Each structure stands twice: as structure tokens, then as C-alpha cells.
Coordinates of N, CA and C in Angstrom, one line a residue:
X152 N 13.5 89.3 -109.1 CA 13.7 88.2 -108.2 C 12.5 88.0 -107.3
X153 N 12.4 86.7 -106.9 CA 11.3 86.5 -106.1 C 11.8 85.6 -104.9
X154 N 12.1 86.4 -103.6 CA 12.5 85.5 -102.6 C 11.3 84.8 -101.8
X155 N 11.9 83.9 -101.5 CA 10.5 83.2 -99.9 C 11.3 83.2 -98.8
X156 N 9.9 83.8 -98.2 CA 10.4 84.4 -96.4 C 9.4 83.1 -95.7
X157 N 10.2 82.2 -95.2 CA 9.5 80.6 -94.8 C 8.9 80.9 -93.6
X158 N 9.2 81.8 -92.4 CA 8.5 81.5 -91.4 C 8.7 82.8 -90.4
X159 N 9.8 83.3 -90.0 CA 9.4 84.8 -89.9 C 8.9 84.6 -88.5
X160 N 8.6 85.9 -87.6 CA 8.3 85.3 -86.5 C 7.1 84.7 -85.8
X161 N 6.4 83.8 -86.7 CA 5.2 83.8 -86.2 C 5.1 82.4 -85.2
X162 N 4.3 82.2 -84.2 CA 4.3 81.3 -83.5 C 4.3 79.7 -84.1
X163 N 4.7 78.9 -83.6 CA 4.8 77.4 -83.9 C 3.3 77.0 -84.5
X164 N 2.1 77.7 -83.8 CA 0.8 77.0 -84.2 C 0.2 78.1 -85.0
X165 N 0.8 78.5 -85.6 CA -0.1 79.3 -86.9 C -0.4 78.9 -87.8
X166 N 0.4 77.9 -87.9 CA -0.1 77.4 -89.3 C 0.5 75.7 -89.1
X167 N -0.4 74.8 -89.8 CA 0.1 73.3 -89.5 C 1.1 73.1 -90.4
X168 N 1.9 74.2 -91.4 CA 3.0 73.2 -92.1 C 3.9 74.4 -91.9
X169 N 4.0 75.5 -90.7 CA 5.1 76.4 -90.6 C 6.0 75.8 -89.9
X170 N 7.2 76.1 -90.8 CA 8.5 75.5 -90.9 C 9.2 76.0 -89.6
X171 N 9.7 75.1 -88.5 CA 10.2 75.8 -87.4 C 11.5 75.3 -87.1
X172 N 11.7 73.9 -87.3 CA 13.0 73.0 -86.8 C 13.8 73.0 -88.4
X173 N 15.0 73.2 -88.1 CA 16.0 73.4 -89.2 C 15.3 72.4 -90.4
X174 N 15.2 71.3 -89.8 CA 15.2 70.3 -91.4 C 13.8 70.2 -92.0
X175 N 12.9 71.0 -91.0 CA 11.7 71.8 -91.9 C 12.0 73.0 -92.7
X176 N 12.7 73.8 -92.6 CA 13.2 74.8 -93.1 C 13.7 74.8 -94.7
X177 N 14.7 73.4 -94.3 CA 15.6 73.1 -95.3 C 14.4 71.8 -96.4
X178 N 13.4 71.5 -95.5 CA 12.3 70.6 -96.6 C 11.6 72.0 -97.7
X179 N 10.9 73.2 -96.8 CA 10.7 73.9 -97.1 C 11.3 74.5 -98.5
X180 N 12.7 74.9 -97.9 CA 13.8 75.6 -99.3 C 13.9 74.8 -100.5
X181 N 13.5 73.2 -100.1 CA 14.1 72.6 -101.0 C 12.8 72.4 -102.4
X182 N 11.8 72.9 -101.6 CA 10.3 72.9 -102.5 C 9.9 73.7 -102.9
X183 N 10.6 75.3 -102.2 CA 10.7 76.2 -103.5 C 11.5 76.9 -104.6
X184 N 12.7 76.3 -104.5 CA 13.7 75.8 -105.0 C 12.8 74.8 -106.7
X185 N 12.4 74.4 -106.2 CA 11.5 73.4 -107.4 C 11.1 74.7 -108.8
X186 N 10.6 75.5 -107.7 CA 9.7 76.7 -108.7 C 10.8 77.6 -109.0
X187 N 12.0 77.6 -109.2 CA 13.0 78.4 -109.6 C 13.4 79.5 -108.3
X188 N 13.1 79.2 -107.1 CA 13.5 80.5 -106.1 C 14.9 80.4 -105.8
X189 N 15.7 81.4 -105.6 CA 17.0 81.3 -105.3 C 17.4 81.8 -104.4
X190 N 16.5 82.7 -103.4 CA 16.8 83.1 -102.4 C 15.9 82.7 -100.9
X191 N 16.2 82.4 -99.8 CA 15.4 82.6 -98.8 C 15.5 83.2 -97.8
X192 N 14.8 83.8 -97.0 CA 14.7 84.4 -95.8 C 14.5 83.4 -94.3
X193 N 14.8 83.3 -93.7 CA 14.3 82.6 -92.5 C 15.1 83.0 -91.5
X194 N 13.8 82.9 -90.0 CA 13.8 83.0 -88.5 C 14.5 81.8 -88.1
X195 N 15.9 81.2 -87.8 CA 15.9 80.2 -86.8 C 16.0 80.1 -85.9
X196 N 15.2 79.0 -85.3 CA 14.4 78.7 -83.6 C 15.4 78.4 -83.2
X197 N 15.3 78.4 -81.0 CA 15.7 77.7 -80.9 C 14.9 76.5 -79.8
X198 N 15.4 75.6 -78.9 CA 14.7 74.6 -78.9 C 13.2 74.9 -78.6
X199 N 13.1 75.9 -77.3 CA 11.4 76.2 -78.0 C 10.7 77.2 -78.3
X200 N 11.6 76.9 -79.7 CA 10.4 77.4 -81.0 C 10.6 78.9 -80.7
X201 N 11.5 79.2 -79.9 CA 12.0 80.9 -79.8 C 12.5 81.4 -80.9
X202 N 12.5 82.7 -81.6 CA 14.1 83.4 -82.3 C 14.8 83.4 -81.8
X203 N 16.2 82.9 -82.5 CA 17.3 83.3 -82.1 C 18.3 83.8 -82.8
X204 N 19.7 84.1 -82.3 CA 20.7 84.7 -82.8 C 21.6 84.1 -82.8
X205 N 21.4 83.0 -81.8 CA 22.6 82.0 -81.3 C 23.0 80.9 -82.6
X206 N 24.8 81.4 -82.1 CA 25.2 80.6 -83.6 C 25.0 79.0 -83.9
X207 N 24.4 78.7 -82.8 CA 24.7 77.4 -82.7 C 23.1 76.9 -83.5
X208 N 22.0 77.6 -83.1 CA 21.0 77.5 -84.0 C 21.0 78.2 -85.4
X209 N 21.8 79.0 -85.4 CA 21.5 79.8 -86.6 C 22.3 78.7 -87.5
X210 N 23.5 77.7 -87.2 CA 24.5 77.1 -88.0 C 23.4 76.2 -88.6
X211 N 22.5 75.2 -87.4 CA 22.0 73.9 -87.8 C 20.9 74.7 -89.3
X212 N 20.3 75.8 -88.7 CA 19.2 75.8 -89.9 C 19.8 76.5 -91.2
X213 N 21.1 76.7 -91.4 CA 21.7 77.1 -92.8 C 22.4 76.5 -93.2
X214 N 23.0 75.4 -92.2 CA 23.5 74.0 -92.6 C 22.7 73.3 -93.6
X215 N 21.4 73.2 -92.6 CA 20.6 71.8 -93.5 C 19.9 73.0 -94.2
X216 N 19.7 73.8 -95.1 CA 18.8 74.4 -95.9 C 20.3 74.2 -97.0
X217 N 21.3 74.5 -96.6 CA 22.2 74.5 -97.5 C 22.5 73.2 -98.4
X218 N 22.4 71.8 -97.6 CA 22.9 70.6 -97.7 C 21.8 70.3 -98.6
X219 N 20.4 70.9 -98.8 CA 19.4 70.4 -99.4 C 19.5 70.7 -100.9
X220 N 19.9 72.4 -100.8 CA 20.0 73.4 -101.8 C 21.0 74.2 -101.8
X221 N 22.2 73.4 -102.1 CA 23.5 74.0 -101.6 C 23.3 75.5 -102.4
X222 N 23.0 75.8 -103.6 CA 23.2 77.5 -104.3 C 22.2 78.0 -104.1
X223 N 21.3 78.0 -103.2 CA 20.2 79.2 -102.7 C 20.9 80.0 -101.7
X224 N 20.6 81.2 -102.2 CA 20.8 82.1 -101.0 C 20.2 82.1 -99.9
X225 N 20.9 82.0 -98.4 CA 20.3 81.8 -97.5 C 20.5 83.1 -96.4
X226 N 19.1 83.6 -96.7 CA 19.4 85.3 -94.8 C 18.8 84.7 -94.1
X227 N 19.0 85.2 -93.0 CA 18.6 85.3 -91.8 C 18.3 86.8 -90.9
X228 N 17.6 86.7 -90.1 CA 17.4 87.9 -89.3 C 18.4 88.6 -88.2
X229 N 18.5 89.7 -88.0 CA 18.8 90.5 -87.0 C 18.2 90.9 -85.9
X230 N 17.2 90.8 -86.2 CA 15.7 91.6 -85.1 C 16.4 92.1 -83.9
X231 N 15.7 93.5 -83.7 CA 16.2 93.9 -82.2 C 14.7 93.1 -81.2
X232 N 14.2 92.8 -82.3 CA 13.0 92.1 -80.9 C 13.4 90.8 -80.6
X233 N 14.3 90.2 -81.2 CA 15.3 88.6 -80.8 C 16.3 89.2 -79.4
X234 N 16.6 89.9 -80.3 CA 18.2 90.5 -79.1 C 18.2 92.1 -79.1
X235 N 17.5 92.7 -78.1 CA 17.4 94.1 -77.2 C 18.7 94.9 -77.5
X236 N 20.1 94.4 -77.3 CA 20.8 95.3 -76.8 C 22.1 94.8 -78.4
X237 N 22.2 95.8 -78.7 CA 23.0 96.0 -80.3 C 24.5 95.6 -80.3
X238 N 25.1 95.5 -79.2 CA 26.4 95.3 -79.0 C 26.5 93.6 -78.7
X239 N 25.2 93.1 -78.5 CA 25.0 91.6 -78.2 C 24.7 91.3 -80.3
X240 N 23.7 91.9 -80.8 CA 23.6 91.3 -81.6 C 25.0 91.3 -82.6
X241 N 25.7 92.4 -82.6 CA 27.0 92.5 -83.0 C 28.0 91.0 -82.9
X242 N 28.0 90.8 -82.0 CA 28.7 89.7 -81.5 C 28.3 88.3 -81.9
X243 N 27.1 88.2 -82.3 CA 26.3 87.0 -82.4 C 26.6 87.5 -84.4
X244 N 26.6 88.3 -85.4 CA 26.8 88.3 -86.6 C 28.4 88.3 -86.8
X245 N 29.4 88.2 -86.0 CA 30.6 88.1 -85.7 C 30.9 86.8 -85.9
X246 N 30.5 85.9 -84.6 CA 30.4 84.7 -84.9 C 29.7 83.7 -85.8
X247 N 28.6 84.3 -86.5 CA 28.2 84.0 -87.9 C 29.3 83.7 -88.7
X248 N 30.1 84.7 -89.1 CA 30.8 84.6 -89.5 C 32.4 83.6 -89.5
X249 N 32.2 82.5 -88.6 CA 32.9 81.7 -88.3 C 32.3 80.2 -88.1
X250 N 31.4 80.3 -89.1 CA 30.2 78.9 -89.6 C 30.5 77.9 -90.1
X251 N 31.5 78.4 -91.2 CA 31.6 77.3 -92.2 C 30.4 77.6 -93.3
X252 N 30.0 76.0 -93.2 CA 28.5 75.7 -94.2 C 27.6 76.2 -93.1
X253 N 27.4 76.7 -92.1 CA 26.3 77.2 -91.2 C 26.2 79.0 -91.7
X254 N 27.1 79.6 -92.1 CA 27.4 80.5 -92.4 C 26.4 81.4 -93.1
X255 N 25.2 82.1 -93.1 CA 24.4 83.0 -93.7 C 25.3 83.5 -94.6
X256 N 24.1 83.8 -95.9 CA 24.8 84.3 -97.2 C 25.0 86.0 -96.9
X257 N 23.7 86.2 -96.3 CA 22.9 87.9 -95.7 C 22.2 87.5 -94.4
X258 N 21.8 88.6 -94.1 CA 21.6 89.3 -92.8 C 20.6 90.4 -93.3
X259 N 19.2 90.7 -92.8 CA 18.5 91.7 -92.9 C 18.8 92.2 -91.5
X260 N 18.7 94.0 -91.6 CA 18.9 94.7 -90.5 C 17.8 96.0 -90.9
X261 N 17.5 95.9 -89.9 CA 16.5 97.3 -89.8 C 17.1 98.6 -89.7
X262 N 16.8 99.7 -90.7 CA 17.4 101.1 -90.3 C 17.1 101.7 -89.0
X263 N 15.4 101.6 -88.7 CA 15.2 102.1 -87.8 C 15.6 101.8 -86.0
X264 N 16.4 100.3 -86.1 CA 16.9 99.8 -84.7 C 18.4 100.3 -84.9
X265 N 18.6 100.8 -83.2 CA 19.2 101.3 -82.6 C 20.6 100.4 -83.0
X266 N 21.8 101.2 -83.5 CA 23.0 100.5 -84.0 C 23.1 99.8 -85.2
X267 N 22.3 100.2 -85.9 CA 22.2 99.4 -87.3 C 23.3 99.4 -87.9
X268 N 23.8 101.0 -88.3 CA 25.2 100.9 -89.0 C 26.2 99.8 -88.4
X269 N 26.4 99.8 -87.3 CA 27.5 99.0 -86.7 C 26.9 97.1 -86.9
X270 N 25.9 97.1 -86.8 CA 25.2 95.8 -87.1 C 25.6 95.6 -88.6
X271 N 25.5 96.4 -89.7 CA 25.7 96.2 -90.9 C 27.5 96.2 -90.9
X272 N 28.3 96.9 -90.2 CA 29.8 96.9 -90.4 C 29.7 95.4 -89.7
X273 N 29.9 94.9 -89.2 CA 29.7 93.5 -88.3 C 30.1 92.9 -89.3
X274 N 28.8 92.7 -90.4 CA 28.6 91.7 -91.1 C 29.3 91.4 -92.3
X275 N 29.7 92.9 -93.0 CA 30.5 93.3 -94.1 C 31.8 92.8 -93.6
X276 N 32.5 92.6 -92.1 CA 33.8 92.4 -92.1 C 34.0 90.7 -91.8
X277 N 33.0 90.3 -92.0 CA 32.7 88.8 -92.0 C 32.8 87.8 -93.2
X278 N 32.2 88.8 -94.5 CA 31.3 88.5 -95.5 C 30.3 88.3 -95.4
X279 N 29.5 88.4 -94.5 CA 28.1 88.7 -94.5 C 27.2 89.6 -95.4
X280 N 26.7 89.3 -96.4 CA 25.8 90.3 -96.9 C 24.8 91.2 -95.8
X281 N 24.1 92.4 -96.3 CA 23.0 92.7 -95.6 C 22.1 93.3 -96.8
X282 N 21.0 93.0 -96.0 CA 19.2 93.7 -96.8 C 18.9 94.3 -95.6
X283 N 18.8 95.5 -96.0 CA 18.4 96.9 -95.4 C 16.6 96.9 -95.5
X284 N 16.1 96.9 -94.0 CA 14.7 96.5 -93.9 C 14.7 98.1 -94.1
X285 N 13.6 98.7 -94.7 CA 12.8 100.3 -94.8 C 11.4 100.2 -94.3
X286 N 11.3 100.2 -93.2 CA 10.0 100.4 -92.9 C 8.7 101.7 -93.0
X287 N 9.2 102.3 -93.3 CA 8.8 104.2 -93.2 C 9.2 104.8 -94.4
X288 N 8.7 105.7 -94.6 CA 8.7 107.0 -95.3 C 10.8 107.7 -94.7
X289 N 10.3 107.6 -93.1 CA 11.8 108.5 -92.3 C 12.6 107.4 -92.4
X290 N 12.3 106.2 -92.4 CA 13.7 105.3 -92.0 C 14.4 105.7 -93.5
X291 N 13.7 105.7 -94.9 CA 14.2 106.2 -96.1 C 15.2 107.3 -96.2
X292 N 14.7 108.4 -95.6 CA 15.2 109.3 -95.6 C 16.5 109.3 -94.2
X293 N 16.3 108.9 -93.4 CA 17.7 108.2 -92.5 C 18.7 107.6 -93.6
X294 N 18.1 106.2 -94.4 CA 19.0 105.4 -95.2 C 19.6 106.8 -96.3
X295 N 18.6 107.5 -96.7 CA 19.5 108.3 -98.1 C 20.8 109.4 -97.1
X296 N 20.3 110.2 -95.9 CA 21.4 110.8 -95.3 C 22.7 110.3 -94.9
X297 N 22.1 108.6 -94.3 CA 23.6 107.8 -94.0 C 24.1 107.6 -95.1
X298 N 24.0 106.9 -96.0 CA 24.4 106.6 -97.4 C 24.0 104.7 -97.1
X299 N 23.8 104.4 -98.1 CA 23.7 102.9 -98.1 C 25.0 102.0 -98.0
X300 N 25.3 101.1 -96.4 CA 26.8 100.8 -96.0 C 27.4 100.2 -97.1
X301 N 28.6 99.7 -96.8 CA 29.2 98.6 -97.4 C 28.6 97.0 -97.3
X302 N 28.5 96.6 -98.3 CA 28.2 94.8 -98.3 C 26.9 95.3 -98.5
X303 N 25.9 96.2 -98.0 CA 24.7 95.8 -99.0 C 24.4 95.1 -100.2
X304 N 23.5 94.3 -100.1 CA 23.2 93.7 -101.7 C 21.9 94.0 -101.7
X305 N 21.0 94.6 -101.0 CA 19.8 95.2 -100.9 C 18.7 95.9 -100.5
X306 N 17.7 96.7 -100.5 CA 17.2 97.4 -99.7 C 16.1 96.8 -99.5
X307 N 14.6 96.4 -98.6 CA 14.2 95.7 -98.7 C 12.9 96.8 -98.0
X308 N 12.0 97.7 -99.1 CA 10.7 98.8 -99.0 C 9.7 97.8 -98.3
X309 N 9.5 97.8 -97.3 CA 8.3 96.8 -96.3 C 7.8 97.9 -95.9
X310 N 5.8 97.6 -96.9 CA 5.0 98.4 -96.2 C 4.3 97.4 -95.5
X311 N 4.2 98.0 -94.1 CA 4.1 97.3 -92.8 C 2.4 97.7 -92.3
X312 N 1.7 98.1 -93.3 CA 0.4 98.5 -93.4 C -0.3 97.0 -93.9
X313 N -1.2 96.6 -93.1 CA -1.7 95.4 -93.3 C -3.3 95.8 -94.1
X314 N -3.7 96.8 -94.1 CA -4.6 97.0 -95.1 C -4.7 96.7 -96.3
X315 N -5.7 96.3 -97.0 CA -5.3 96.0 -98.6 C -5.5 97.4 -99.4
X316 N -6.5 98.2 -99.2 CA -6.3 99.5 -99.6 C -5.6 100.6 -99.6
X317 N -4.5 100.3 -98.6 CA -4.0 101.4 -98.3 C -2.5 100.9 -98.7
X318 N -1.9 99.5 -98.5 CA -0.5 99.3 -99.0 C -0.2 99.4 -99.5
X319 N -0.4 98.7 -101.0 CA 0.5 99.6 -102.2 C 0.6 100.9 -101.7
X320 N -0.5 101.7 -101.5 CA 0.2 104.1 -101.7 C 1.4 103.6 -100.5
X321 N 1.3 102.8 -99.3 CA 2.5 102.9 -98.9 C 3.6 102.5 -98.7
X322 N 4.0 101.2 -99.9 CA 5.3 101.5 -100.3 C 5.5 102.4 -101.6
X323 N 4.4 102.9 -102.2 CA 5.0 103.5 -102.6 C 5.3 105.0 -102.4
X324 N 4.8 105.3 -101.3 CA 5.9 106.4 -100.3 C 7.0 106.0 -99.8
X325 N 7.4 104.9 -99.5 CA 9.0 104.8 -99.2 C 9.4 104.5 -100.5
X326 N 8.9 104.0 -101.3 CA 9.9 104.3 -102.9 C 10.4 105.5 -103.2
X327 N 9.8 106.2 -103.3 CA 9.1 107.7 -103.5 C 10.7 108.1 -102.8
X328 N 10.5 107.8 -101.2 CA 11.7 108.4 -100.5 C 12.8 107.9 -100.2
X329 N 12.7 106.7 -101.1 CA 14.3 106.2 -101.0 C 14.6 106.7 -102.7
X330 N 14.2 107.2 -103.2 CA 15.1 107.9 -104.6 C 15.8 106.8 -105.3
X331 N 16.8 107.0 -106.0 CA 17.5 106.4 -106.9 C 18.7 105.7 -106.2
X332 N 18.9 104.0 -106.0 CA 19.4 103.6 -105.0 C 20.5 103.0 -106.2
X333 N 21.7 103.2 -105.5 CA 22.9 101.9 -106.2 C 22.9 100.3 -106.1
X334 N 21.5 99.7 -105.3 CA 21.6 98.4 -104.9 C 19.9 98.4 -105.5
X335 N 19.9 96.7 -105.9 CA 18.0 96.8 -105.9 C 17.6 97.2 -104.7
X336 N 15.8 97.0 -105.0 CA 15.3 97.5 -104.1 C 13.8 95.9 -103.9
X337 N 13.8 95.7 -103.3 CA 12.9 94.6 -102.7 C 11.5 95.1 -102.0
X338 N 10.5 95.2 -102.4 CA 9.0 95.6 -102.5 C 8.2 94.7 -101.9
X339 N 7.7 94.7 -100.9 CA 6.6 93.6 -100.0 C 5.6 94.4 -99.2
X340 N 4.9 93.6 -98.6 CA 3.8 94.1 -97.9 C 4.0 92.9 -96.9
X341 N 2.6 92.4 -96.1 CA 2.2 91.8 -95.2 C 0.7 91.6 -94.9
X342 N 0.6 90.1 -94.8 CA -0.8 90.4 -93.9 C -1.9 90.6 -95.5
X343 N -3.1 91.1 -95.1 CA -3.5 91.3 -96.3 C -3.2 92.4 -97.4
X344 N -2.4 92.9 -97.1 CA -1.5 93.7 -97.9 C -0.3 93.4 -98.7
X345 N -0.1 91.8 -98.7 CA 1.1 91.4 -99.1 C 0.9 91.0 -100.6
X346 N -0.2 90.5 -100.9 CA -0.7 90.4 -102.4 C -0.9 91.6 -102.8
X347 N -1.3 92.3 -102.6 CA -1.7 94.1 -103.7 C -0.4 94.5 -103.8
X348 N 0.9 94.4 -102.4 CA 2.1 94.8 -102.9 C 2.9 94.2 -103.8
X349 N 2.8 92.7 -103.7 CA 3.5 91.5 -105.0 C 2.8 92.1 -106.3
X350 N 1.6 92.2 -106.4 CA 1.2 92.4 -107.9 C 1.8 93.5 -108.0
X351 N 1.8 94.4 -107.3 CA 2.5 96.1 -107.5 C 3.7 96.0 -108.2
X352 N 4.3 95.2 -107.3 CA 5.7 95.0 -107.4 C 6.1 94.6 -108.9
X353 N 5.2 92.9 -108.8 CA 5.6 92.5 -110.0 C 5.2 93.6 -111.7
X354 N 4.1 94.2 -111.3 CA 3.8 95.0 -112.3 C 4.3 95.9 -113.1
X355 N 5.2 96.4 -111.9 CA 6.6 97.6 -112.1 C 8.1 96.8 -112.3
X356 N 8.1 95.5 -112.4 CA 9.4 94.9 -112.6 C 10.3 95.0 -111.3
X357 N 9.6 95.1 -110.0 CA 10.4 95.0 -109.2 C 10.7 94.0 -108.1
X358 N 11.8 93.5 -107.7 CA 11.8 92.3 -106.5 C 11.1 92.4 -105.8
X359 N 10.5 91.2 -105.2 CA 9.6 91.5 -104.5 C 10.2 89.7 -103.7
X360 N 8.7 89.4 -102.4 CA 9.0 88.1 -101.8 C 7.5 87.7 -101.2
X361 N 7.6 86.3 -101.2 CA 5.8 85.7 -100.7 C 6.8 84.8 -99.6
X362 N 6.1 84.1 -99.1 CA 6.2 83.3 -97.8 C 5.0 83.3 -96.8
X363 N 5.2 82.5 -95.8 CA 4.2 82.0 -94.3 C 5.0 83.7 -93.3
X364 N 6.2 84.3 -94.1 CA 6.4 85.4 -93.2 C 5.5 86.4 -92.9
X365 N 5.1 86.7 -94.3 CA 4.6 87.7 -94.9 C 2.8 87.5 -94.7
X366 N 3.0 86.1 -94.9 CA 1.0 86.2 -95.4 C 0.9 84.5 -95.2
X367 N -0.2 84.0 -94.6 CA -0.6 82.9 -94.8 C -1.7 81.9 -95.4
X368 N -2.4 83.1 -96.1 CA -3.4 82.8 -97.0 C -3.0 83.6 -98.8
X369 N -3.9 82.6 -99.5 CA -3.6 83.1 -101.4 C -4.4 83.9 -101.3
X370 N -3.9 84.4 -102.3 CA -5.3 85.8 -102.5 C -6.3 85.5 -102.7
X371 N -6.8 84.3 -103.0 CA -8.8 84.0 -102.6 C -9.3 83.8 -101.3
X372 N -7.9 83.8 -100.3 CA -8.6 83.7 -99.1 C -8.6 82.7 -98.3
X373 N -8.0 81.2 -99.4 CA -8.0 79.9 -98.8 C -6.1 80.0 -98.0
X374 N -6.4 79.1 -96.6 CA -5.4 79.4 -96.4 C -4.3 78.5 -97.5
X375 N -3.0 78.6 -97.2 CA -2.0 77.9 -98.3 C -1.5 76.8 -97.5
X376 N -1.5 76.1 -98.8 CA -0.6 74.6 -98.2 C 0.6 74.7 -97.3
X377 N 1.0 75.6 -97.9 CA 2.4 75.5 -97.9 C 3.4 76.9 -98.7
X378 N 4.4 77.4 -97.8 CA 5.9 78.4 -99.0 C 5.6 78.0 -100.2
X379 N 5.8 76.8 -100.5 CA 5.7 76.3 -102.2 C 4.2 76.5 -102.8
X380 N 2.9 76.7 -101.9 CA 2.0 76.9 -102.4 C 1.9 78.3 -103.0
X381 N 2.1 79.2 -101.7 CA 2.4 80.6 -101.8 C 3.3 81.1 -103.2
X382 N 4.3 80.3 -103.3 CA 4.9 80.8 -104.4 C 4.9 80.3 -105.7
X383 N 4.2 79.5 -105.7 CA 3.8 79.1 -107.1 C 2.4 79.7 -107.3
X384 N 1.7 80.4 -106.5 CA 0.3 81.6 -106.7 C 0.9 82.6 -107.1
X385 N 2.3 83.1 -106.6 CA 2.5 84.2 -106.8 C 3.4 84.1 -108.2
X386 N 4.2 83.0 -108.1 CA 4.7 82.7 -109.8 C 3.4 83.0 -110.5
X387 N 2.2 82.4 -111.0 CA 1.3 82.8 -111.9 C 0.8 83.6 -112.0
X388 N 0.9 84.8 -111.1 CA 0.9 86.5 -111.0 C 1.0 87.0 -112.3
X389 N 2.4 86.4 -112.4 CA 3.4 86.8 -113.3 C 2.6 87.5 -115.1
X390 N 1.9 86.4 -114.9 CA 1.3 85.9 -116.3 C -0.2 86.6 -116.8

């Protein structure tokens, strides 16, 4: 699988076609959607151009991504850097869960933030999927002693090393230490590390994701049009 991560937390002026207002999001989904993607990741804002948690922003931008491309999977974030205190974000994937069509398919949650488990039961008693962010070597080894919760549909190995030489060796130390998982496992990088980890990935037959989250230039350097540019570079990887 090949997901797109549309926009992620980066500021409004990073890029002139990053997708911030729901019905950019959902213009977005709906263009890479074209290149066969079925899943998406996205940060939604709120009025200015903040993350949020709040259901009332998180409804409009899964609404209209939905309305565009009603059968794409649609996640969204948890971040403890949106919301500090875990018993608030609890409450905000709670009411997710009472959406409707605003309703998130998943939820990515980080091992390494404070309350995760209970962030991931939240969501599982909602229907909320979750993708388990691994940022480390230890967060791995945290995930293998807890056991992987209920309602996971994924684990999601982010080496968080922006080097191009050094990324790939480090997800593949959190492969290495997440062992033999009962759910896939989702392989990325960042930054200029986000292309050595895609080819990695795709090379070994494993999920992986491109987006404006992750990286906002092709691997020649030029920056990208556009999510849809990004992932139709990384589609001809393939080949």
C-alpha cells in the first residue's frame, strides 16, 4: 500500500499548494485518489491554520475528503503536540466517534506519548481504527512488551532521521525491533530521508507513504507540485 500524508504539521506557507482548509484537503484526496491511493493521512486545522483535535474541525475535513472520495480511508492525528494532556485527547477521539460522515476511519497514536494505550482503547470502543506511530528502536520494544492493542490495523516504523545516509539503517533498526508483527507494518522516513526509505520500502514489498507530510521536494530536488505530484514520483519507483 501506498498512503498520502497531505499536510501534516507544517505551517500554512511552506509550500504554495499545501492543503490546509478542509476542501483543500478533500481537492487534494481527490487527486490522488486518480493514481489509485486508498488511504490518507491528514492534520485538520483549525481557523488559523492551527492543529486540531476539535470535533467540529476534524468533522468538516473528513466530511469533505469523504464527499469527494467517499471509499478512501481517511486518518487523522492524535499528536500530544496538538493536545498536552491525554485525558483531553481521549475525550476529543470519543467524540470522533459520534461524526457520522465526519467520522475518521483511523487515528495514528504514538507509543512513545504519555497514555497511548488508553488513547488507542478510546478509539477501538468507538470504531476508530489506530496506526501505531514507532519512532525508535525503544518505542518498538515498549510496543512488543505491551502487545499490539485492540483495533490496530497498523504499525507505522517512522525513521525520524532526516539524513539521507543514515535513514534507511534506521528504520531498519526499528524493523529489526519490532520482530514479527500480527498487523502490517508501514515504512517511511522524512525530510530528505523520505525517498531512500520509499525505495527501501518499496524494494522489500513493504507499505510505505509520500506526501507534503513527509517531504516536499522529488527526489531530484525540484520542489513538487503537488501530493499528486509526490505520488505519482513515487508510483514510478515502483518500476
Amino acid at each position: 500500500m501506498l498512503q498520502a500524508v497531505l499536510n501534516g504539521s507544517r505551517p500554512a506557507d511552506a509550500h504554495p499548494a499545501l492543503p490546509v482548509l478542509a476542501r483543500h484537503l478533500a481537492r487534494d484526496a481527490r487527486a490522488v485518489a486518480l493514481h489509485g491511493i486508498s488511504s490518507v493521512h491528514v492534520h485538520p486545522r483549525g481557523p488559523g491554520a492551527e492543529e486540531t483535535l476539535d470535533p467540529v474541525h476534524v468533522a468538516d475535513a473528513v466530511a469533505a475528503i469523504r464527499a469527494e472520495v467517499p471509499h478512501m480511508e481517511i486518518g487523522v492525528t492524535t499528536g500530544r503536540w496538538i493536545q498536552p494532556d491525554p485525558r483531553l485527547r481521549i475525550e476529543a477521539v470519543l467524540a470522533w466517534g459520534r461524526l457520522g460522515m465526519g467520522k475518521p476511519d483511523v487515528c495514528s497514536v504514538n507509543v512513545h506519548e504519555k497514555g497511548w494505550t488508553d488513547v488507542c482503547a478510546a478509539a477501538a470502543s468507538v470504531g476508530i481504527g489506530v496506526e501505531l506511530g514507532v519512532w525508535t528502536g525503544g518505542d518498538a520494544v515498549t510496543l512488543r512488551t505491551t502487545g499490539v492493542p485492540p483495533g490496530t490495523v497498523r504499525v507505522l516504523a517512522e525513521s525520524t532521521v532526516p539524513d539521507p545516509d543514515t535513514a534507511v539503517a534506521e528504520g531498519v533498526r526499528i524493523l529489526r525491533a519490532l520482530g514479527s508483527l500480527q498487523v502490517p507494518v508501514l515504512l517511511h522516513g522524512e525530510e530528505d530521508g523520505a525517498w531512500p526509505v520509499l525505495e527501501y520500502a518499496m524494494r522489500n514489498n513493504l507499505d510505505t507513504r509520500i506526501g507534503f507530510e513527509d517531504v516536499l521536494v522529488r527526489p531530484d530536488g525540484w520542489l513538487g507540485t503537488g501530493n499528486d505530484d509526490l505520488v505519482e514520483t513515487a508510483l514510478k519507483l515502483r518500476f
